[in-house]
Amino acid sequence: MQFSKSTDYALHALVHLGHSERRHNVGIKQLSGALGVSESYLSKIMSKLRQDGIVRAVPGVNGGYELARPAEQISFLDIIEVIEGRQRMFECSNSSSQQHLLLTEAEIAEQESPKREGCLIEKVMDGAEQHLRQYLKGHTIQTILDESRKRCTHDTNKK
Amino acid sequence: MQFSKSTDYALHALVHLGHSERRHNVGIKQLSGALGVSESYLSKIMSKLRQDGIVRAVPGVNGGYELARPAEQISFLDIIEVIEGRQRMFECSNSSSQQHLLLTEAEIAEQESPKREGCLIEKVMDGAEQHLRQYLKGHTIQTILDESRKRCTHDTNKK
DNA sequence: TTATTATGGACATAACGGATCTATAATTAA
DNA sequence: TTAATTATAGATCCGTTATGTCCATAATAA
């Protein structure tokens, strides 16, 4: 139950892109240098982010990456879903077990429909996941950039 | 970023124990039958739960497992922590990278103390984790038992 | 004591995460 | 057009973790 390192790298990389100027591509060399990750590995991560429309990539001289949309429209949830996948965090593996059915059938009985509802345990876990997703959706790359700049000005004022 | 099957089994097993009578041990055979998991594997999981004081185990004839404390005092969080471990869900792997420090130093500068604060990304992720933990702490085995019985009486009323 | 049951250790296997390398395609500058 | 640069995709490797089995041992009650 841990986020992968790839998610870590992706988040840092996107914040880096967010810091850089508009219309200014950041190459994989520069990026890998800033994060301390190998170019080859980081490439894979950036490719994924491109395929999902989080960043744009320009090959060739002076090419590189830039955010595909404004930083306030890139949420933590977006990024995590790209890297970790979109499967549910919890799923009962043995859906035909006596114990599982005991917690499922009751639900089916309540509604007259034959619609397949999850078991009670799944419901709680799904609820947890929804809470998490909601929180992550509410925080974006811009959140970090704002916070970062706020700290900076604080710092300047003190001096 | 998925919960392991072991967590699934543990949750189902504990609900099963919760359903059974007080002072009545449930053997691993019965338990594994109800869940549809092998005895040998489920044993491992139950042992962990015992070591952490979630269940009591009695060897010998008519032995087995029972909840070590009332079902309303066994939260989803308790169970998940036993099975999944207690590490944080997110941790920056390269804490000496330029990018990471950029998001950390500002924080250190703000407070005069040399106390090591996490980077801004970690802060958001930690916030997410706290939300999740709070939710999971608020749901117990008893939650499931209550819900299960509620459905039952509903069912009975309809008939 | 004997039958029963949980426990712990060793072990096997498959899947996944993390990481590297290389060949290829696309783009721009000269 | 050519050359340099840069991203992309595929193959592959290694180590760790999840999942699962088996067996010997210890503890308990009848």
Short mmCIF file of C-alpha atoms (C1' of nucleotides) in Angstrom, two decimals:
data_model
loop_
_atom_site.label_atom_id
_atom_site.label_comp_id
_atom_site.label_asym_id
_atom_site.label_seq_id
_atom_site.Cartn_x
_atom_site.Cartn_y
_atom_site.Cartn_z
CA MET A 1 0.00 0.00 0.00
CA GLN A 2 2.57 2.51 -1.11
CA PHE A 3 2.80 4.96 -3.95
CA SER A 4 5.54 4.00 -6.38
CA LYS A 5 8.70 6.00 -6.89
CA SER A 6 7.49 6.79 -10.37
CA THR A 7 4.68 8.82 -8.87
CA ASP A 8 7.21 10.70 -6.80
CA TYR A 9 9.30 11.48 -9.87
CA ALA A 10 6.27 12.47 -11.94
CA LEU A 11 5.09 14.94 -9.32
CA HIS A 12 8.50 16.53 -8.94
CA ALA A 13 8.98 16.69 -12.70
CA LEU A 14 5.66 18.43 -13.25
CA VAL A 15 6.34 20.97 -10.53
CA HIS A 16 9.65 21.66 -12.25
CA LEU A 17 7.90 22.23 -15.57
CA GLY A 18 5.43 24.44 -13.78
CA HIS A 19 8.23 26.62 -12.49
CA SER A 20 9.75 27.14 -15.92
CA GLU A 21 8.64 29.80 -18.35
CA ARG A 22 5.69 29.39 -20.67
CA ARG A 23 6.59 28.19 -24.16
CA HIS A 24 9.94 27.04 -22.99
CA ASN A 25 10.62 23.36 -23.32
CA VAL A 26 12.64 21.54 -20.71
CA GLY A 27 14.79 18.71 -22.01
CA ILE A 28 15.07 15.32 -20.36
CA LYS A 29 18.72 15.99 -19.51
CA GLN A 30 17.90 19.11 -17.55
CA LEU A 31 14.95 17.41 -15.90
CA SER A 32 16.85 14.30 -14.90
CA GLY A 33 19.60 16.50 -13.52
CA ALA A 34 17.19 18.45 -11.36
CA LEU A 35 15.51 15.35 -9.99
CA GLY A 36 18.54 13.12 -9.69
CA VAL A 37 17.02 10.30 -11.73
CA SER A 38 18.46 8.61 -14.81
CA GLU A 39 17.39 9.98 -18.17
CA SER A 40 16.29 6.59 -19.44
CA TYR A 41 13.99 5.95 -16.54
CA LEU A 42 12.54 9.42 -16.42
CA SER A 43 11.83 9.21 -20.15
CA LYS A 44 9.45 6.36 -19.55
CA ILE A 45 7.55 8.36 -17.00
CA MET A 46 7.37 11.44 -19.19
CA SER A 47 6.11 9.35 -22.09
CA LYS A 48 3.26 8.10 -19.99
CA LEU A 49 2.40 11.63 -18.97
CA ARG A 50 2.41 12.65 -22.61
CA GLN A 51 0.18 9.78 -23.70
CA ASP A 52 -2.34 10.91 -21.14
CA GLY A 53 -2.17 14.52 -22.24
CA ILE A 54 -0.56 15.91 -19.11
CA VAL A 55 2.50 17.24 -20.91
CA ARG A 56 3.43 18.06 -24.47
CA ALA A 57 6.69 16.79 -25.97
CA VAL A 58 8.73 18.33 -28.74
CA PRO A 59 11.54 16.29 -30.28
CA GLY A 60 14.55 17.76 -31.98
CA VAL A 61 16.94 20.53 -31.14
CA ASN A 62 15.72 22.71 -28.29
CA GLY A 63 12.89 20.26 -27.80
CA GLY A 64 11.68 18.93 -24.50
CA TYR A 65 8.58 18.95 -22.36
CA GLU A 66 6.09 21.51 -21.16
CA LEU A 67 2.78 21.30 -19.35
CA ALA A 68 -0.05 20.59 -21.74
CA ARG A 69 -2.48 22.74 -19.75
CA PRO A 70 -2.40 25.32 -16.97
CA ALA A 71 -0.94 24.09 -13.69
CA GLU A 72 -4.20 24.66 -11.84
CA GLN A 73 -5.86 22.14 -14.13
CA ILE A 74 -3.43 19.35 -13.32
CA SER A 75 -4.48 17.71 -10.09
CA PHE A 76 -2.56 15.24 -7.97
CA LEU A 77 -5.28 12.76 -8.80
CA ASP A 78 -4.69 13.16 -12.54
CA ILE A 79 -1.01 12.40 -12.13
CA ILE A 80 -1.44 9.51 -9.77
CA GLU A 81 -4.00 7.86 -12.01
CA VAL A 82 -1.64 8.03 -14.96
CA ILE A 83 1.24 6.45 -13.10
CA GLU A 84 -0.48 4.05 -10.71
CA GLY A 85 -3.29 3.07 -13.02
CA ARG A 86 -7.00 3.39 -12.56
CA GLN A 87 -7.92 0.15 -10.84
CA ARG A 88 -9.76 0.33 -7.56
CA MET A 89 -7.65 0.29 -4.42
CA PHE A 90 -9.65 -2.56 -2.95
CA GLU A 91 -11.51 -5.44 -4.49
CA CYS A 92 -12.72 -8.66 -2.91
CA SER A 93 -10.81 -11.45 -4.55
CA ASN A 94 -13.13 -14.34 -3.77
CA SER A 95 -16.55 -13.09 -4.76
CA SER A 96 -18.11 -16.51 -4.55
CA SER A 97 -17.12 -17.30 -0.98
CA GLN A 98 -19.81 -17.92 1.60
CA GLN A 99 -18.58 -15.01 3.69
CA HIS A 100 -18.58 -12.56 0.81
CA LEU A 101 -22.04 -13.54 -0.38
CA LEU A 102 -23.41 -13.15 3.12
CA LEU A 103 -22.43 -9.50 2.97
CA THR A 104 -23.64 -9.05 -0.58
CA GLU A 105 -26.95 -10.86 -0.93
CA ALA A 106 -28.62 -8.80 1.73
CA GLU A 107 -27.91 -5.77 -0.36
CA ILE A 108 -29.38 -7.33 -3.45
CA ALA A 109 -32.45 -8.34 -1.51
CA GLU A 110 -33.04 -4.78 -0.37
CA GLN A 111 -33.39 -3.39 -3.83
CA GLU A 112 -35.66 -5.40 -6.04
CA SER A 113 -33.24 -5.05 -8.94
CA PRO A 114 -30.79 -7.84 -9.74
CA LYS A 115 -28.10 -5.21 -9.95
CA ARG A 116 -24.87 -6.52 -8.52
CA GLU A 117 -23.86 -4.44 -5.54
CA GLY A 118 -20.54 -4.86 -3.77
CA CYS A 119 -20.22 -6.44 -0.35
CA LEU A 120 -20.39 -4.29 2.76
CA ILE A 121 -16.64 -4.40 3.25
CA GLU A 122 -16.06 -3.20 -0.27
CA LYS A 123 -18.49 -0.38 0.33
CA VAL A 124 -16.49 0.94 3.25
CA MET A 125 -13.25 0.65 1.34
CA ASP A 126 -14.74 2.33 -1.71
CA GLY A 127 -15.89 5.12 0.54
CA ALA A 128 -12.36 5.55 1.79
CA GLU A 129 -11.08 5.68 -1.75
CA GLN A 130 -13.60 8.32 -2.75
CA HIS A 131 -12.47 10.51 0.15
CA LEU A 132 -8.89 10.14 -0.93
CA ARG A 133 -9.68 10.93 -4.55
CA GLN A 134 -11.64 13.99 -3.56
CA TYR A 135 -8.71 15.33 -1.58
CA LEU A 136 -6.22 14.62 -4.33
CA LYS A 137 -8.48 16.22 -6.91
CA GLY A 138 -8.49 19.40 -4.83
CA HIS A 139 -4.73 19.81 -4.94
CA THR A 140 -2.94 20.75 -8.13
CA ILE A 141 0.51 21.59 -9.39
CA GLN A 142 -0.49 25.22 -8.99
CA THR A 143 -1.12 24.57 -5.28
CA ILE A 144 2.55 23.72 -4.92
CA LEU A 145 3.74 26.64 -7.04
CA ASP A 146 1.66 29.09 -5.01
CA GLU A 147 2.87 27.67 -1.74
CA SER A 148 6.44 27.75 -2.95
CA ARG A 149 6.22 31.42 -3.96
CA LYS A 150 4.52 32.35 -0.73
CA ARG A 151 7.43 30.95 1.21
CA CYS A 152 9.84 32.87 -0.98
CA THR A 153 8.26 36.25 -0.36
CA HIS A 154 8.07 35.52 3.37
CA ASP A 155 11.74 34.86 3.22
CA THR A 156 12.46 38.11 1.39
CA ASN A 157 10.42 40.17 3.84
CA LYS A 158 12.40 38.89 6.77
CA LYS A 159 15.64 39.97 5.22
CA MET B 1 -1.31 1.36 -5.06
CA GLN B 2 -3.57 -1.49 -4.13
CA PHE B 3 -4.46 -3.17 -0.91
CA SER B 4 -3.17 -6.73 -0.79
CA LYS B 5 -5.39 -9.78 -0.87
CA SER B 6 -4.27 -10.52 2.67
CA THR B 7 -6.08 -7.40 3.83
CA ASP B 8 -9.19 -8.62 2.06
CA TYR B 9 -8.97 -11.99 3.78
CA ALA B 10 -8.27 -10.45 7.17
CA LEU B 11 -11.30 -8.19 6.95
CA HIS B 12 -13.62 -11.01 5.93
CA ALA B 13 -12.23 -13.32 8.58
CA LEU B 14 -12.75 -10.77 11.33
CA VAL B 15 -16.31 -10.07 10.26
CA HIS B 16 -16.89 -13.80 10.36
CA LEU B 17 -15.54 -13.98 13.90
CA GLY B 18 -17.72 -11.02 14.78
CA HIS B 19 -20.79 -12.88 13.61
CA SER B 20 -20.09 -15.92 15.73
CA GLU B 21 -21.10 -16.27 19.34
CA ARG B 22 -19.07 -14.86 22.19
CA ARG B 23 -16.70 -17.34 23.81
CA HIS B 24 -16.96 -19.63 20.86
CA ASN B 25 -13.77 -20.29 18.98
CA VAL B 26 -13.79 -20.66 15.24
CA GLY B 27 -11.22 -23.09 13.83
CA ILE B 28 -9.05 -22.38 10.85
CA LYS B 29 -10.82 -25.12 8.88
CA GLN B 30 -14.18 -23.53 9.29
CA LEU B 31 -12.78 -20.09 8.59
CA SER B 32 -10.92 -21.12 5.47
CA GLY B 33 -14.04 -22.88 4.26
CA ALA B 34 -16.16 -19.78 4.71
CA LEU B 35 -13.69 -17.53 2.94
CA GLY B 36 -12.55 -19.91 0.25
CA VAL B 37 -8.87 -19.54 1.09
CA SER B 38 -6.39 -22.29 1.90
CA GLU B 39 -5.86 -23.12 5.57
CA SER B 40 -2.12 -22.73 5.34
CA TYR B 41 -2.29 -19.25 3.92
CA LEU B 42 -5.04 -18.03 6.17
CA SER B 43 -3.08 -19.29 9.19
CA LYS B 44 -0.32 -16.85 8.40
CA ILE B 45 -2.74 -13.97 8.33
CA MET B 46 -4.44 -15.00 11.56
CA SER B 47 -1.07 -15.30 13.27
CA LYS B 48 -0.26 -11.74 12.38
CA LEU B 49 -3.59 -10.60 13.73
CA ARG B 50 -2.91 -12.47 16.94
CA GLN B 51 0.56 -11.00 17.36
CA ASP B 52 -0.98 -7.57 17.15
CA GLY B 53 -3.68 -8.38 19.66
CA ILE B 54 -6.62 -8.24 17.26
CA VAL B 55 -7.66 -11.86 17.86
CA ARG B 56 -7.02 -14.49 20.51
CA ALA B 57 -6.02 -18.01 19.52
CA VAL B 58 -6.60 -21.22 21.41
CA PRO B 59 -4.80 -24.39 20.31
CA GLY B 60 -6.01 -27.88 21.00
CA VAL B 61 -9.34 -29.60 20.69
CA ASN B 62 -12.20 -27.17 20.07
CA GLY B 63 -9.66 -24.41 19.79
CA GLY B 64 -9.65 -21.64 17.22
CA TYR B 65 -9.90 -17.88 17.03
CA GLU B 66 -12.07 -15.21 18.53
CA LEU B 67 -11.95 -11.43 18.57
CA ALA B 68 -9.66 -10.16 21.30
CA ARG B 69 -11.84 -7.13 21.96
CA PRO B 70 -15.33 -5.87 21.11
CA ALA B 71 -16.02 -5.46 17.41
CA GLU B 72 -16.61 -1.72 17.78
CA GLN B 73 -13.03 -1.37 19.01
CA ILE B 74 -11.50 -2.97 15.94
CA SER B 75 -11.26 -0.36 13.21
CA PHE B 76 -10.47 -0.89 9.56
CA LEU B 77 -7.34 1.13 10.18
CA ASP B 78 -6.18 -1.27 12.90
CA ILE B 79 -6.52 -4.22 10.58
CA ILE B 80 -4.94 -2.57 7.57
CA GLU B 81 -1.96 -1.41 9.60
CA VAL B 82 -1.32 -4.95 10.81
CA ILE B 83 -1.41 -6.45 7.35
CA GLU B 84 0.00 -3.68 5.17
CA GLY B 85 2.48 -2.34 7.67
CA ARG B 86 2.83 1.12 9.11
CA GLN B 87 5.08 2.88 6.63
CA ARG B 88 3.91 6.11 5.09
CA MET B 89 2.08 5.85 1.79
CA PHE B 90 4.34 8.42 0.18
CA GLU B 91 7.93 9.38 0.70
CA CYS B 92 10.27 11.33 -1.56
CA SER B 93 13.01 8.95 -2.60
CA ASN B 94 15.64 11.46 -3.63
CA SER B 95 15.76 13.92 -0.76
CA SER B 96 18.99 15.50 -1.95
CA SER B 97 17.83 16.40 -5.44
CA GLN B 98 17.79 20.03 -6.49
CA GLN B 99 14.06 19.89 -7.12
CA HIS B 100 13.25 18.38 -3.74
CA LEU B 101 15.40 20.85 -1.85
CA LEU B 102 13.79 23.74 -3.67
CA LEU B 103 10.50 22.70 -2.14
CA THR B 104 11.99 22.01 1.26
CA GLU B 105 14.49 24.76 2.02
CA ALA B 106 11.90 27.48 1.79
CA GLU B 107 10.10 25.76 4.60
CA ILE B 108 13.19 25.57 6.71
CA ALA B 109 13.91 29.23 6.07
CA GLU B 110 10.47 30.26 7.25
CA GLN B 111 10.94 28.83 10.70
CA GLU B 112 14.23 29.78 12.25
CA SER B 113 14.66 26.27 13.59
CA PRO B 114 16.84 23.80 11.73
CA LYS B 115 14.01 21.29 12.05
CA ARG B 116 13.74 19.20 8.95
CA GLU B 117 10.32 19.65 7.37
CA GLY B 118 9.12 17.61 4.41
CA CYS B 119 8.86 19.06 0.94
CA LEU B 120 5.63 20.65 -0.24
CA ILE B 121 4.67 17.62 -2.30
CA GLU B 122 5.10 15.35 0.69
CA LYS B 123 2.92 17.67 2.69
CA VAL B 124 0.02 17.31 0.31
CA MET B 125 0.42 13.55 0.16
CA ASP B 126 0.66 13.30 3.92
CA GLY B 127 -2.53 15.31 4.15
CA ALA B 128 -4.23 12.84 1.87
CA GLU B 129 -3.02 9.96 4.00
CA GLN B 130 -4.32 11.56 7.18
CA HIS B 131 -7.75 11.94 5.61
CA LEU B 132 -7.75 8.32 4.63
CA ARG B 133 -6.65 7.17 8.06
CA GLN B 134 -9.31 9.25 9.72
CA TYR B 135 -12.00 7.65 7.61
CA LEU B 136 -10.72 4.14 8.18
CA LYS B 137 -10.48 4.75 11.90
CA GLY B 138 -14.15 5.68 11.94
CA HIS B 139 -15.28 2.36 10.52
CA THR B 140 -15.11 -0.83 12.55
CA ILE B 141 -16.05 -4.47 12.34
CA GLN B 142 -19.16 -3.52 14.26
CA THR B 143 -20.08 -1.10 11.46
CA ILE B 144 -20.31 -4.06 9.13
CA LEU B 145 -22.19 -6.24 11.61
CA ASP B 146 -24.76 -3.51 12.23
CA GLU B 147 -25.22 -2.86 8.55
CA SER B 148 -25.54 -6.55 7.89
CA ARG B 149 -28.27 -6.98 10.54
CA LYS B 150 -30.10 -3.88 9.37
CA ARG B 151 -30.37 -5.36 5.90
CA CYS B 152 -31.64 -8.57 7.39
CA THR B 153 -34.48 -6.99 9.31
CA HIS B 154 -35.39 -4.91 6.25
CA ASP B 155 -35.56 -8.13 4.39
CA THR B 156 -37.74 -9.74 7.01
CA ASN B 157 -40.13 -6.80 7.09
CA LYS B 158 -40.70 -7.01 3.37
CA LYS B 159 -41.66 -10.64 3.60
"C1'" DT C 1 -1.65 -40.06 26.43
"C1'" DT C 2 -3.87 -38.94 22.22
"C1'" DA C 3 -6.24 -36.29 19.06
"C1'" DT C 4 -6.69 -31.75 17.68
"C1'" DT C 5 -5.34 -27.31 16.55
"C1'" DA C 6 -2.41 -23.27 16.12
"C1'" DT C 7 2.56 -21.65 15.13
"C1'" DG C 8 6.75 -20.77 12.87
"C1'" DG C 9 10.20 -21.65 9.46
"C1'" DA C 10 11.62 -22.94 5.01
"C1'" DC C 11 10.65 -22.80 0.56
"C1'" DA C 12 8.59 -22.06 -4.31
"C1'" DT C 13 6.70 -19.21 -7.69
"C1'" DA C 14 4.78 -15.43 -10.08
"C1'" DA C 15 4.13 -10.68 -10.52
"C1'" DC C 16 5.71 -6.09 -10.19
"C1'" DG C 17 8.69 -2.13 -9.56
"C1'" DG C 18 12.77 -0.11 -10.79
"C1'" DA C 19 16.16 0.55 -13.96
"C1'" DT C 20 19.23 0.36 -18.19
"C1'" DC C 21 20.34 0.04 -23.11
"C1'" DT C 22 19.60 0.39 -27.90
"C1'" DA C 23 17.48 1.34 -32.17
"C1'" DT C 24 14.25 4.43 -34.28
"C1'" DA C 25 11.55 8.44 -35.41
"C1'" DA C 26 10.87 13.28 -35.44
"C1'" DT C 27 12.37 17.92 -35.47
"C1'" DT C 28 15.29 21.97 -35.99
"C1'" DA C 29 19.53 24.42 -37.17
"C1'" DA C 30 23.06 25.01 -40.33
"C1'" DT D 1 19.79 18.21 -47.50
"C1'" DT D 2 22.54 16.97 -43.79
"C1'" DA D 3 23.76 16.70 -39.14
"C1'" DA D 4 22.84 17.19 -34.49
"C1'" DT D 5 19.58 16.82 -31.07
"C1'" DT D 6 15.88 14.97 -28.62
"C1'" DA D 7 11.87 12.09 -27.62
"C1'" DT D 8 9.83 7.17 -28.21
"C1'" DA D 9 9.27 2.40 -28.03
"C1'" DG D 10 10.91 -2.21 -27.28
"C1'" DA D 11 13.68 -5.63 -25.09
"C1'" DT D 12 15.69 -7.05 -21.18
"C1'" DC D 13 17.45 -7.56 -16.39
"C1'" DC D 14 17.40 -7.69 -11.47
"C1'" DG D 15 15.60 -7.48 -6.87
"C1'" DT D 16 11.73 -7.33 -3.99
"C1'" DT D 17 7.19 -8.35 -2.64
"C1'" DA D 18 2.86 -10.90 -2.73
"C1'" DT D 19 0.96 -15.13 -2.74
"C1'" DG D 20 0.87 -19.65 -1.48
"C1'" DT D 21 2.33 -24.55 0.16
"C1'" DC D 22 4.40 -27.89 3.23
"C1'" DC D 23 6.22 -29.71 7.34
"C1'" DA D 24 7.85 -30.03 11.99
"C1'" DT D 25 6.70 -28.35 16.50
"C1'" DA D 26 4.23 -26.68 20.44
"C1'" DA D 27 0.19 -26.21 23.10
"C1'" DT D 28 -4.21 -27.60 24.73
"C1'" DA D 29 -8.34 -30.29 26.08
"C1'" DA D 30 -10.54 -34.67 26.56
#
